[in-house]
mmCIF file of C-alpha atoms and ligand atoms in Angstrom:
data_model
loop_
_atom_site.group_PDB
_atom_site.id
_atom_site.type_symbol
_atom_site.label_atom_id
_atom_site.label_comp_id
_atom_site.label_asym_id
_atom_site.label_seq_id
_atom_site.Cartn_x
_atom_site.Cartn_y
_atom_site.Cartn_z
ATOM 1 C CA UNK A 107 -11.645 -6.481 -23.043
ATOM 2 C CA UNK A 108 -13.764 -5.152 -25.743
ATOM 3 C CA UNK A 109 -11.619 -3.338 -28.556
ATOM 4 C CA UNK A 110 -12.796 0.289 -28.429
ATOM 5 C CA UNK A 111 -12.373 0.166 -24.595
ATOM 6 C CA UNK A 112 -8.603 -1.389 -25.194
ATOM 7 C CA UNK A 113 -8.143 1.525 -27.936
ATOM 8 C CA UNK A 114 -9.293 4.263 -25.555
ATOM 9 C CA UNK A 115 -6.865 2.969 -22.773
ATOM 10 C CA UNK A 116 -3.885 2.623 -24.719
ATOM 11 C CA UNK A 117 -5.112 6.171 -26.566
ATOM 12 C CA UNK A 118 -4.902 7.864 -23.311
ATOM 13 C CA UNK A 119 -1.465 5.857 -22.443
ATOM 14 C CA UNK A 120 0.539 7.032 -25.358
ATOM 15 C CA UNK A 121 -0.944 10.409 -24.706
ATOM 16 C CA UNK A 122 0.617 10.782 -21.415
ATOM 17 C CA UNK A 123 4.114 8.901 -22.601
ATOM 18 C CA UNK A 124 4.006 12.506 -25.184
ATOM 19 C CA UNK A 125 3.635 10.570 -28.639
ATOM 20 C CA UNK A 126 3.507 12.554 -31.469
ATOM 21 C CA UNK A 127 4.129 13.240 -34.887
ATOM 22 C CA UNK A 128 7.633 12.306 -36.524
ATOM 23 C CA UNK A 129 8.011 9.720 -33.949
ATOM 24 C CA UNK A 130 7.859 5.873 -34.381
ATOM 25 C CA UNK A 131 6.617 3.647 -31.774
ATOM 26 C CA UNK A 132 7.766 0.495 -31.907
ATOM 27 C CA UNK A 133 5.355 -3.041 -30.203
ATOM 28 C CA UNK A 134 7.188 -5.795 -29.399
ATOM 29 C CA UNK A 135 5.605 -9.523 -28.697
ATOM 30 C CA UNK A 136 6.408 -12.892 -27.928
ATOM 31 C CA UNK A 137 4.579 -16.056 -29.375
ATOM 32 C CA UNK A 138 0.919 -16.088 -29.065
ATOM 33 C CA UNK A 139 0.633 -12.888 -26.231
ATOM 34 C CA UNK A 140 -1.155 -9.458 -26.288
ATOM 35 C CA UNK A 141 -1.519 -9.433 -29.841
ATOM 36 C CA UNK A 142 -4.889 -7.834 -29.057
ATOM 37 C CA UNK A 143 -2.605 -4.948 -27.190
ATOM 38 C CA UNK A 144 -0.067 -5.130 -30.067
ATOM 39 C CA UNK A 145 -3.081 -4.124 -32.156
ATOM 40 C CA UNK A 146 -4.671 -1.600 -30.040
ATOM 41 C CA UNK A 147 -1.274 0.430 -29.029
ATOM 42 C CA UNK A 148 -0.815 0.318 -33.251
ATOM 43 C CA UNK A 149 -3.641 2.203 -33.134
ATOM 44 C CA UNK A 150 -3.696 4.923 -30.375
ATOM 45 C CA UNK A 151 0.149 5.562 -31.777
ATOM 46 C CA UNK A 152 -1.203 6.524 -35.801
ATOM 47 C CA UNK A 153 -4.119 8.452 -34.086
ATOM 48 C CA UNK A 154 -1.526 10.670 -32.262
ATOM 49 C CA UNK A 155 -0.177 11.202 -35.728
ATOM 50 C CA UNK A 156 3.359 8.511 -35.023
ATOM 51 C CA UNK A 157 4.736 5.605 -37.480
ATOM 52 C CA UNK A 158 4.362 2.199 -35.811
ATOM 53 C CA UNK A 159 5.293 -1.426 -36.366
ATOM 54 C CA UNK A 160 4.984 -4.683 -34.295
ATOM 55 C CA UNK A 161 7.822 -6.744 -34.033
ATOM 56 C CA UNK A 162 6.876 -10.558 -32.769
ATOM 57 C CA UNK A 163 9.105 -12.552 -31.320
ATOM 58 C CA UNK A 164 8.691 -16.854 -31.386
ATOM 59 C CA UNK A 165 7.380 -18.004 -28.568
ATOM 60 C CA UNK A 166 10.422 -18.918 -26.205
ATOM 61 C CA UNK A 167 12.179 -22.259 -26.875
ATOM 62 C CA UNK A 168 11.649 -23.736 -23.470
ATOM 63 C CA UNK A 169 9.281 -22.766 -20.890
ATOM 64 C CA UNK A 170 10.735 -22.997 -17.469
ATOM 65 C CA UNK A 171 8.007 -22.043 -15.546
ATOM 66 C CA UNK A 172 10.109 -19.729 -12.982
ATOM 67 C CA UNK A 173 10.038 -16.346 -12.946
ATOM 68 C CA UNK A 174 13.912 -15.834 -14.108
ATOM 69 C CA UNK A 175 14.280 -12.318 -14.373
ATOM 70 C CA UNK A 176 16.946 -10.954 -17.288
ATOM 71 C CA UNK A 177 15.938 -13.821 -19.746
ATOM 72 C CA UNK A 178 14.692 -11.425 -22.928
ATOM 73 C CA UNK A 179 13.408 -13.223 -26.545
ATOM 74 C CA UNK A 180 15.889 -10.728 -27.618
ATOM 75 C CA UNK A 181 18.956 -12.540 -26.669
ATOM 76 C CA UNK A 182 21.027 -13.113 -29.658
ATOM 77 C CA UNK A 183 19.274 -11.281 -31.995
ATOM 78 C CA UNK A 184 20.804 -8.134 -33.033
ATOM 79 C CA UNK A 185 19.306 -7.097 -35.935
ATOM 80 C CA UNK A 186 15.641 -6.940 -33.806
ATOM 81 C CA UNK A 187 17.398 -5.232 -31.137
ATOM 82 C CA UNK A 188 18.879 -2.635 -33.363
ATOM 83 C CA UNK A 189 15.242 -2.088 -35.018
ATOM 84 C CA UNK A 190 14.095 -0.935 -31.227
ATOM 85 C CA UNK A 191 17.037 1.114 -30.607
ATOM 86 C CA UNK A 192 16.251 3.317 -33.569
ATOM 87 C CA UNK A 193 12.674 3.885 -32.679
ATOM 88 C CA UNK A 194 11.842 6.913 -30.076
ATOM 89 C CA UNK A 195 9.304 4.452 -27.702
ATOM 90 C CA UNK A 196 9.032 1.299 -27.233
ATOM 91 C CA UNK A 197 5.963 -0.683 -25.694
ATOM 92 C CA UNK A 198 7.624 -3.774 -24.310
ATOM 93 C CA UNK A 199 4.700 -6.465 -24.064
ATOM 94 C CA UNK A 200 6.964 -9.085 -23.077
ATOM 95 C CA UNK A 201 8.561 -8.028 -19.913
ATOM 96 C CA UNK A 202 12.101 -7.569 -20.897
ATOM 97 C CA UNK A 203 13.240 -5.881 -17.481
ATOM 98 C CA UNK A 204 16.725 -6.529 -16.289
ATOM 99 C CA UNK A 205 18.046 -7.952 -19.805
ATOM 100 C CA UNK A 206 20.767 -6.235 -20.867
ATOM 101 C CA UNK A 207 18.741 -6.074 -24.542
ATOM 102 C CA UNK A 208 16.570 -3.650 -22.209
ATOM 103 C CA UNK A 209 19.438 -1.366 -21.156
ATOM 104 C CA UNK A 210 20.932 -1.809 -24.141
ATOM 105 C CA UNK A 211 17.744 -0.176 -25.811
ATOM 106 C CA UNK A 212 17.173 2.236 -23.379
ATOM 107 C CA UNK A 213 20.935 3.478 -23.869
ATOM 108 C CA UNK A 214 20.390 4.571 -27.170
ATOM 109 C CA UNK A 215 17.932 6.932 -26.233
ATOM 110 C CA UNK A 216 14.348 4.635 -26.645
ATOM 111 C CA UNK A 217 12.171 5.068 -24.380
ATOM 112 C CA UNK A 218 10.436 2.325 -22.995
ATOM 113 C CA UNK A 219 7.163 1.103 -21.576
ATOM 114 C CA UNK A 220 6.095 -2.410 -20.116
ATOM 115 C CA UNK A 221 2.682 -3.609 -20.352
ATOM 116 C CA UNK A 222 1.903 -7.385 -19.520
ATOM 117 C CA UNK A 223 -0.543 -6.842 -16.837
ATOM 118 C CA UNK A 224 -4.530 -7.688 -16.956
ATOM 119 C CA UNK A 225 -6.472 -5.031 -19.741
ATOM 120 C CA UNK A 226 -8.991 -4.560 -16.481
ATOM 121 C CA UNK A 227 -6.300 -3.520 -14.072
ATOM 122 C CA UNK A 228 -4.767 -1.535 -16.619
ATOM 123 C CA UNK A 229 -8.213 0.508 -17.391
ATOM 124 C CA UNK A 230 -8.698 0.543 -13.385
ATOM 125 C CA UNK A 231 -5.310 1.789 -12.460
ATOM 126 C CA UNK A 232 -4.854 4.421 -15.180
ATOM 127 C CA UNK A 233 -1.418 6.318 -14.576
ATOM 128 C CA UNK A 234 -2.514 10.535 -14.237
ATOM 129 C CA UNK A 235 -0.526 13.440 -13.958
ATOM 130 C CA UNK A 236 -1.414 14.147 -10.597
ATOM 131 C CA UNK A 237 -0.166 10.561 -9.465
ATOM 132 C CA UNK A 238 3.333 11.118 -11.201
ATOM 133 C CA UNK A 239 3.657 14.729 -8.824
ATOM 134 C CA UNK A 240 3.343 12.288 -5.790
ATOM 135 C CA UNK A 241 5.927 9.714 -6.739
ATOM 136 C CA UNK A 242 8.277 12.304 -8.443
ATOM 137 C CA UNK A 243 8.180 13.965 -4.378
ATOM 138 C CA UNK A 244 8.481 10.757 -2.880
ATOM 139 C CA UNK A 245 11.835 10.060 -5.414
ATOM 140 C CA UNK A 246 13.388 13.782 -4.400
ATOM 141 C CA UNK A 247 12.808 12.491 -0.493
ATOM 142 C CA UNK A 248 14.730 9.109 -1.111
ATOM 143 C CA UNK A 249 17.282 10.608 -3.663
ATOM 144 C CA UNK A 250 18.645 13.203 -0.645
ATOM 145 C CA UNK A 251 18.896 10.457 2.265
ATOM 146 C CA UNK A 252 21.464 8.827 3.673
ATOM 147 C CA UNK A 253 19.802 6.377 5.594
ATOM 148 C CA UNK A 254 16.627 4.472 5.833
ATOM 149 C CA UNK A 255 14.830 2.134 8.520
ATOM 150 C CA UNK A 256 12.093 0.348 8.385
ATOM 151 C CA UNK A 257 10.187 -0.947 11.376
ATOM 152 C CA UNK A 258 7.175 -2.932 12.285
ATOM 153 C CA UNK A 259 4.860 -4.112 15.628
ATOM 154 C CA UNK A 260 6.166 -7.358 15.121
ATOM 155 C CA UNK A 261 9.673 -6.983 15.314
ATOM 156 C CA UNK A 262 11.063 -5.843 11.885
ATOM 157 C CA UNK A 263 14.103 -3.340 12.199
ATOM 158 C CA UNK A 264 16.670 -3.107 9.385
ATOM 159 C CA UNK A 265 18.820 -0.041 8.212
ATOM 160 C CA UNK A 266 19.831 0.829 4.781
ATOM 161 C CA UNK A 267 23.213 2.430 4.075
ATOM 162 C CA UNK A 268 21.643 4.705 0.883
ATOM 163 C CA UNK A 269 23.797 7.278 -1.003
ATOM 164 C CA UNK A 270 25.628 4.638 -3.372
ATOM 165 C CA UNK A 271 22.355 3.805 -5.721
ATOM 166 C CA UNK A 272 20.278 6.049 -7.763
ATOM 167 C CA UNK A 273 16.495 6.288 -6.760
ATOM 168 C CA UNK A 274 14.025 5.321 -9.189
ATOM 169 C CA UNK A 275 10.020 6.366 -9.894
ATOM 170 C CA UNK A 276 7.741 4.464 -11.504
ATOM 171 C CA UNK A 277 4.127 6.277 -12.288
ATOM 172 C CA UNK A 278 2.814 4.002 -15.127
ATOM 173 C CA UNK A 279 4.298 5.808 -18.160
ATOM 174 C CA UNK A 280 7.043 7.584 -19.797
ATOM 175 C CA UNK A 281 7.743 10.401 -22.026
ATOM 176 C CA UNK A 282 11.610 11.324 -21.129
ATOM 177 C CA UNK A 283 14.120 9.750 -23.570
ATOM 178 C CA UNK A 284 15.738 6.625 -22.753
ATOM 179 C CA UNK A 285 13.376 6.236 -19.358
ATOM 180 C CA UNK A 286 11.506 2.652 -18.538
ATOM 181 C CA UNK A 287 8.230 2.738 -16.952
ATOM 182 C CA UNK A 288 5.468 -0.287 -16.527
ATOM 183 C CA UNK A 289 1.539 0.194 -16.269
ATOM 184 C CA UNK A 290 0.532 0.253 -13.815
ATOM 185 C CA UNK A 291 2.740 1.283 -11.013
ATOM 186 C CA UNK A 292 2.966 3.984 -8.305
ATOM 187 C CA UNK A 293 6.118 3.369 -6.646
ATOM 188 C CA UNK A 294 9.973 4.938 -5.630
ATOM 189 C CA UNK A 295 12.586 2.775 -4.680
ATOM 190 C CA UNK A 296 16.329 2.749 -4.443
ATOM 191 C CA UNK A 297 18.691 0.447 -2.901
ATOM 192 C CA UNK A 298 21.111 0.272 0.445
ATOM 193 C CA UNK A 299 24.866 -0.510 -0.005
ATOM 194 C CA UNK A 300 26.298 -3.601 -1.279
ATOM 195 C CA UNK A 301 27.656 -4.341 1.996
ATOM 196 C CA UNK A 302 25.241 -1.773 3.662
ATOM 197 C CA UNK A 303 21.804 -3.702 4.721
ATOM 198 C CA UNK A 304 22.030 -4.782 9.095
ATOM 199 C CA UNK A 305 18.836 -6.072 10.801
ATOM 200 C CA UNK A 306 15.420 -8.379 11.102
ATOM 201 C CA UNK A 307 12.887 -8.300 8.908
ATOM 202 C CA UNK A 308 9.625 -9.854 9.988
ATOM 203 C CA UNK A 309 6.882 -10.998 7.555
ATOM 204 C CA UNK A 310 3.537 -10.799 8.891
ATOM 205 C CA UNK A 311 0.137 -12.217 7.417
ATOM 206 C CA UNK A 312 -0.837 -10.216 4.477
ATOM 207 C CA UNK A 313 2.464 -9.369 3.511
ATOM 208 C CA UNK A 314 2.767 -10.448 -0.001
ATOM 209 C CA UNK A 315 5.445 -12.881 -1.433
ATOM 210 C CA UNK A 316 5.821 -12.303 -5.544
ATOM 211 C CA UNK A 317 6.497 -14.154 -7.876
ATOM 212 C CA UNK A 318 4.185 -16.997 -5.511
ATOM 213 C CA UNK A 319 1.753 -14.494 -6.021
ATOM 214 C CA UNK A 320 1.044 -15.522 -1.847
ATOM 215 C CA UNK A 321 -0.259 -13.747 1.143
ATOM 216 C CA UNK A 322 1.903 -14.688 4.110
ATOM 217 C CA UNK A 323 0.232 -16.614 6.752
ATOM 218 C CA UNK A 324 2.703 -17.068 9.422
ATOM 219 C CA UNK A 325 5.572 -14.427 10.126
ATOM 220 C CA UNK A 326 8.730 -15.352 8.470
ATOM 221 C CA UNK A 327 11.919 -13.797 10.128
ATOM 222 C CA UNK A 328 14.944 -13.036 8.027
ATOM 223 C CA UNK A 329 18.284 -12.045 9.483
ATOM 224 C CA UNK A 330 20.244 -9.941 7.627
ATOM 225 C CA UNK A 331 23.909 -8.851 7.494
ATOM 226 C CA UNK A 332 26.176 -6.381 5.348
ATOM 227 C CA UNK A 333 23.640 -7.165 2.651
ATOM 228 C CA UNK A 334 23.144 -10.769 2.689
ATOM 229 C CA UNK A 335 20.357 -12.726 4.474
ATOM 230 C CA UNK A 336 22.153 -15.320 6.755
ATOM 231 C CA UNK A 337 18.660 -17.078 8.281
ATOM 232 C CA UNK A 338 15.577 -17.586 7.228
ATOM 233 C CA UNK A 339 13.066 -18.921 9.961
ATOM 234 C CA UNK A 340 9.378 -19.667 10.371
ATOM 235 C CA UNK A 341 6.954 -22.011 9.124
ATOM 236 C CA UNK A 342 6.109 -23.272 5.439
ATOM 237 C CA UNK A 343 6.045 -19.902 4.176
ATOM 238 C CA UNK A 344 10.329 -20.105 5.046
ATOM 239 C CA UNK A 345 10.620 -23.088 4.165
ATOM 240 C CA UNK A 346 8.900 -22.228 0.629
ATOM 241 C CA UNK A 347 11.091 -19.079 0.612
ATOM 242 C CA UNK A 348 14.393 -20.944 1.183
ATOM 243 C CA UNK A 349 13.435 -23.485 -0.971
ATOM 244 C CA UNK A 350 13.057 -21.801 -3.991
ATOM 245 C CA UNK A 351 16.179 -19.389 -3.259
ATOM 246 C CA UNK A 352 18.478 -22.294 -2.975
ATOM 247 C CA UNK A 353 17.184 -23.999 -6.152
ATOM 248 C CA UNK A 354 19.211 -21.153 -8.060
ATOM 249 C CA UNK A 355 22.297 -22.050 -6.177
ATOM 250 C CA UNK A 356 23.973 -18.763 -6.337
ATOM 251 C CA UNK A 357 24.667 -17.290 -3.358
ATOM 252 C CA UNK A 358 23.491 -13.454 -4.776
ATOM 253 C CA UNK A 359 20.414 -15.083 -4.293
ATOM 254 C CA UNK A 360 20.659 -13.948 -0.997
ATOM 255 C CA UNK A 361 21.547 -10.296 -2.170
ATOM 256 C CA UNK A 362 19.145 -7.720 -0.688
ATOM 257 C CA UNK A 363 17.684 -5.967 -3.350
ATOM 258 C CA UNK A 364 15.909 -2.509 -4.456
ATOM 259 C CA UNK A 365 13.598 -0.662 -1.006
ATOM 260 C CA UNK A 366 10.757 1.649 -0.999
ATOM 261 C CA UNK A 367 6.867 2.187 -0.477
ATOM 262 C CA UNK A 368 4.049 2.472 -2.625
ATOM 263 C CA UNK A 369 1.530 5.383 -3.732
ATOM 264 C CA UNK A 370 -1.303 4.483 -4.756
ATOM 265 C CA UNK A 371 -5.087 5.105 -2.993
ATOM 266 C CA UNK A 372 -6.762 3.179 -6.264
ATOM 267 C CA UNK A 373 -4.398 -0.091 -5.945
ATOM 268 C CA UNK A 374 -5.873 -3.131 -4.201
ATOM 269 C CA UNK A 375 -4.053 -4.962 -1.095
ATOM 270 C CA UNK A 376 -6.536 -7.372 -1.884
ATOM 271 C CA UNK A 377 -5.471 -7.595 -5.422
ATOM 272 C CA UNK A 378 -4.380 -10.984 -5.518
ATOM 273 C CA UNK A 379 -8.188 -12.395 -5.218
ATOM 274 C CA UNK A 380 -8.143 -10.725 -8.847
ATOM 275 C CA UNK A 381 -6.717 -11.915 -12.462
ATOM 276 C CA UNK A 382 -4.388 -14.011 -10.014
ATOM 277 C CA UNK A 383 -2.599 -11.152 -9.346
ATOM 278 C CA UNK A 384 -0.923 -10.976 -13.199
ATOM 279 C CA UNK A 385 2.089 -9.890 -12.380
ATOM 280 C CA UNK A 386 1.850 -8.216 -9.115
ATOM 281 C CA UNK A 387 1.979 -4.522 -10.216
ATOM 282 C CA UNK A 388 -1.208 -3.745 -8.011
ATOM 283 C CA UNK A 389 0.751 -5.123 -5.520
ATOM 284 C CA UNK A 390 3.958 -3.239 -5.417
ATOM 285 C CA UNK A 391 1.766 -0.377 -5.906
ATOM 286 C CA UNK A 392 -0.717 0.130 -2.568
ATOM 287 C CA UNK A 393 -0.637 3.068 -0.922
ATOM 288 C CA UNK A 394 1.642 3.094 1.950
ATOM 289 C CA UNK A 395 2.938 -0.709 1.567
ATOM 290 C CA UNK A 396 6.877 -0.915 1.892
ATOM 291 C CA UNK A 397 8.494 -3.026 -0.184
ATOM 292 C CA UNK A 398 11.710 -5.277 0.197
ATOM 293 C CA UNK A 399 13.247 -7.249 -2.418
ATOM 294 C CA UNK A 400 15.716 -9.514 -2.647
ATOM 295 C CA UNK A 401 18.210 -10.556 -5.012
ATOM 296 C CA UNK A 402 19.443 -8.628 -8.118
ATOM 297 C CA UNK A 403 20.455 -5.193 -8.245
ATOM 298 C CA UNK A 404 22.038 -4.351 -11.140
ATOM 299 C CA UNK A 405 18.840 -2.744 -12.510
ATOM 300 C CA UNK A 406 20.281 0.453 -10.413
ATOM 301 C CA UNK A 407 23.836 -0.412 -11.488
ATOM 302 C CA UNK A 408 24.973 -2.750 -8.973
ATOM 303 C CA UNK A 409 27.068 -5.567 -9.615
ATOM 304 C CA UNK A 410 24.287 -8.372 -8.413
ATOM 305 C CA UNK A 411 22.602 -9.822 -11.856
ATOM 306 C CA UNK A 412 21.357 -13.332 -9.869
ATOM 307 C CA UNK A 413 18.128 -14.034 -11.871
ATOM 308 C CA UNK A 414 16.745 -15.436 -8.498
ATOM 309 C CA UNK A 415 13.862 -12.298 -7.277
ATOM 310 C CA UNK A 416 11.875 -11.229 -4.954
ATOM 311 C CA UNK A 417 9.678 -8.404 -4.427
ATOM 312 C CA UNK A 418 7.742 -8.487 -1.180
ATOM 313 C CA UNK A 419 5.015 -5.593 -0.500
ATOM 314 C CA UNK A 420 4.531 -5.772 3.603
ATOM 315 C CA UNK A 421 1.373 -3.927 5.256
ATOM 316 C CA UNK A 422 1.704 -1.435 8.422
ATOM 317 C CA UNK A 423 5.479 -0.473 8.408
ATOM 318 C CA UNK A 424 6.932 2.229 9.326
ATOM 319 C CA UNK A 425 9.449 3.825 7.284
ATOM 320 C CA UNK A 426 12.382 6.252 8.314
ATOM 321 C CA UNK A 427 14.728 8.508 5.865
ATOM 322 C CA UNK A 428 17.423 9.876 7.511
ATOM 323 C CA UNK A 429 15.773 9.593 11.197
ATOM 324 C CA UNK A 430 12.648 11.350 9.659
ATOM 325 C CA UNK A 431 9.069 9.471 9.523
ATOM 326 C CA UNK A 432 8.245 9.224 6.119
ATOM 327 C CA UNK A 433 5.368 5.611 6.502
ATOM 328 C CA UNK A 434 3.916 5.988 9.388
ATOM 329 C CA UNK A 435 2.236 2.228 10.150
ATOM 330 C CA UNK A 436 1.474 1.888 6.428
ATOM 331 C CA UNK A 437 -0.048 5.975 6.243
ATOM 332 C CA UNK A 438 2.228 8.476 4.211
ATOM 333 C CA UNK A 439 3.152 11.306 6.718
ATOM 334 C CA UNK A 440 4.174 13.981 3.969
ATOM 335 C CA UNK A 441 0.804 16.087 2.858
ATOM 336 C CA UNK A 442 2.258 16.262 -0.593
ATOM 337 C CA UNK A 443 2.112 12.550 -1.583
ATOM 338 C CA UNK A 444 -1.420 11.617 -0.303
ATOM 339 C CA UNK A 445 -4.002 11.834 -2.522
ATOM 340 C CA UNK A 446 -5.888 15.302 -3.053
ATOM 341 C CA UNK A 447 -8.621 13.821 -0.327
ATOM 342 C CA UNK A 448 -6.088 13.090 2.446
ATOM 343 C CA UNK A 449 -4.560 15.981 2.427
HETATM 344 FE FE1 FE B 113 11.816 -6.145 -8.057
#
């Protein structure tokens, strides 16, 4: 992306997150990466009158290939760690989520925002103001229930025990103390009990299987009990699925993970013909998808860390809280989180 375009994004980024004088913003990098977004959030942050630095990690020792959440190029290193902690924000262009260097960061009061995603997307799916109202509803909805269901026209049922996890927003930036946010996103979630997550989920084609960064083609059935999935069945999109969960051999692998739908009228379903996808935010964030994962939860406190993920965005659910239609076959039923022409 050309410069002054990257400079006006990130401007208008860092204007949203609140930066300001007397704060320092801190960039963080790995390798080679987004120096070109190291350079542009440098920028936007001395315009809005902040101290900056970049702090660049080496590029990491081995390179797995898998997408192994938790894994941060901070591991071991304190003194860069403590660096970030003193600094009000944060822009994370690694993708540090789950490590505990993350929380750890976050804990001392840093607040912190992820950016790895396309420059393209990021221009077309700029977070607003208006956008943050919708999801911050949608969060006071799933932070009062009890229950949710999710259901489907070809056979998907499951119930969520909620009440035990706290709900979480994501709108594409931050500018609370100590809060995460990624851009660009337009999602709530929580997640159901430990031992609180009974029923069938069915996968239909379209339904969208990250990190494969793949549209289902055939349905794929999972059969789930007191929080664990017991069966997988279907055809190579299964097999795929079990496959790759059963390389980690940990049973948390099976864990069901964080629940909720997505906001976002801009945000492509199509959006894996595009960039490849990058890493799926577009994804997680079309309006009215319901999303499922599977696998670690301790990103809401839980006790599952399994680095084995999956966030799956699924097309034309319906989605229950507390008894009350909240998705109605992929349409949001409450006036106050549709966009300002669907009301
Ligand atoms: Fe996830």
């Amino acid at each position: 992306m050309n410069h002054n375009l990257l400079n006006d994004i990130c401007l208008r980024q860092l204007t949203l997150s609140g930066v300001h004088e007397g704060e320092t913003i801190s960039v963080l990098t790995q390798g080679d990466e987004r120096a070109d977004y190291a350079d542009a959030f440098m920028w936007a942050a001395q315009t809005l009158g902040a101290r900056t630095f970049h702090l660049r990690l080496p590029s990491p020792a081995s390179a797995s290939g898998a997408w192994a959440v938790g894994q941060s190029g901070l591991a071991g290193n304190q003194l860069a760690v403590d660096a970030l902690k003193q600094t009000e924000m944060l822009v994370d262009l690694t993708f540090l989520l789950f490590s505990k260097e993350q929380f750890e960061i976050q804990a001392a009061g840093t607040r912190v925002l992820t950016a790895v995603e396309p420059a393209p997307l990021l221009a077309r799916l700029m977070p607003t103001r208006e956008l943050r109202e919708r999801v911050e509803i949608g969060a006071e909805l799933l932070a009062k229930s009890q229950s949710m269901r999710i259901t489907s026209p070809h056979g998907t049922d499951v119930t969520y025990r909620l009440g035990v996890y706290p709900t979480m927003s994501e709108y594409g930036y931050t500018d609370q103390a100590g809060r995460w946010d990624h851009w660009p996103a337009a999602f709530v979630f929580t997640g159901g009990a430990d031992d609180g997550v009974d029923g069938t989920i069915v996968l239909a084609p379209g339904d969208v299987l990250l990190p494969f960064n793949t549209y289902v083609q055939a349905p794929v059935e999972f059969t789930i009990e007191q929080g664990f999935i017991r069966d997988i069945r279907g055809g190579l999109d299964a097999e795929l699925l079990s496959s790759y969960i059963k390389s980690f051999d940990d049973p948390r692998g099976y864990g069901m993970s964080h629940v909720g739908w997505g906001l976002d009228e801009r945000a492509h379903w199509h959006g894996l013909t595009q960039f490849g996808g990058g890493m799926g935010m577009e994804l997680r964030s079309f309006y009215g998808n319901v999303m499922f994962s599977i696998g670690p939860n301790n990103e809401l406190g839980g006790p599952n860390d399994t680095p084995c993920h999956f966030d799956i965005p699924m097309r034309g659910c319906s989605l229950y809280l507390d008894d009350e239609l909240i998705v109605d076959a992929g349409e949001l039923t409450v006036a106050d989180m549709r966009p300002a022409g669907k009301r």
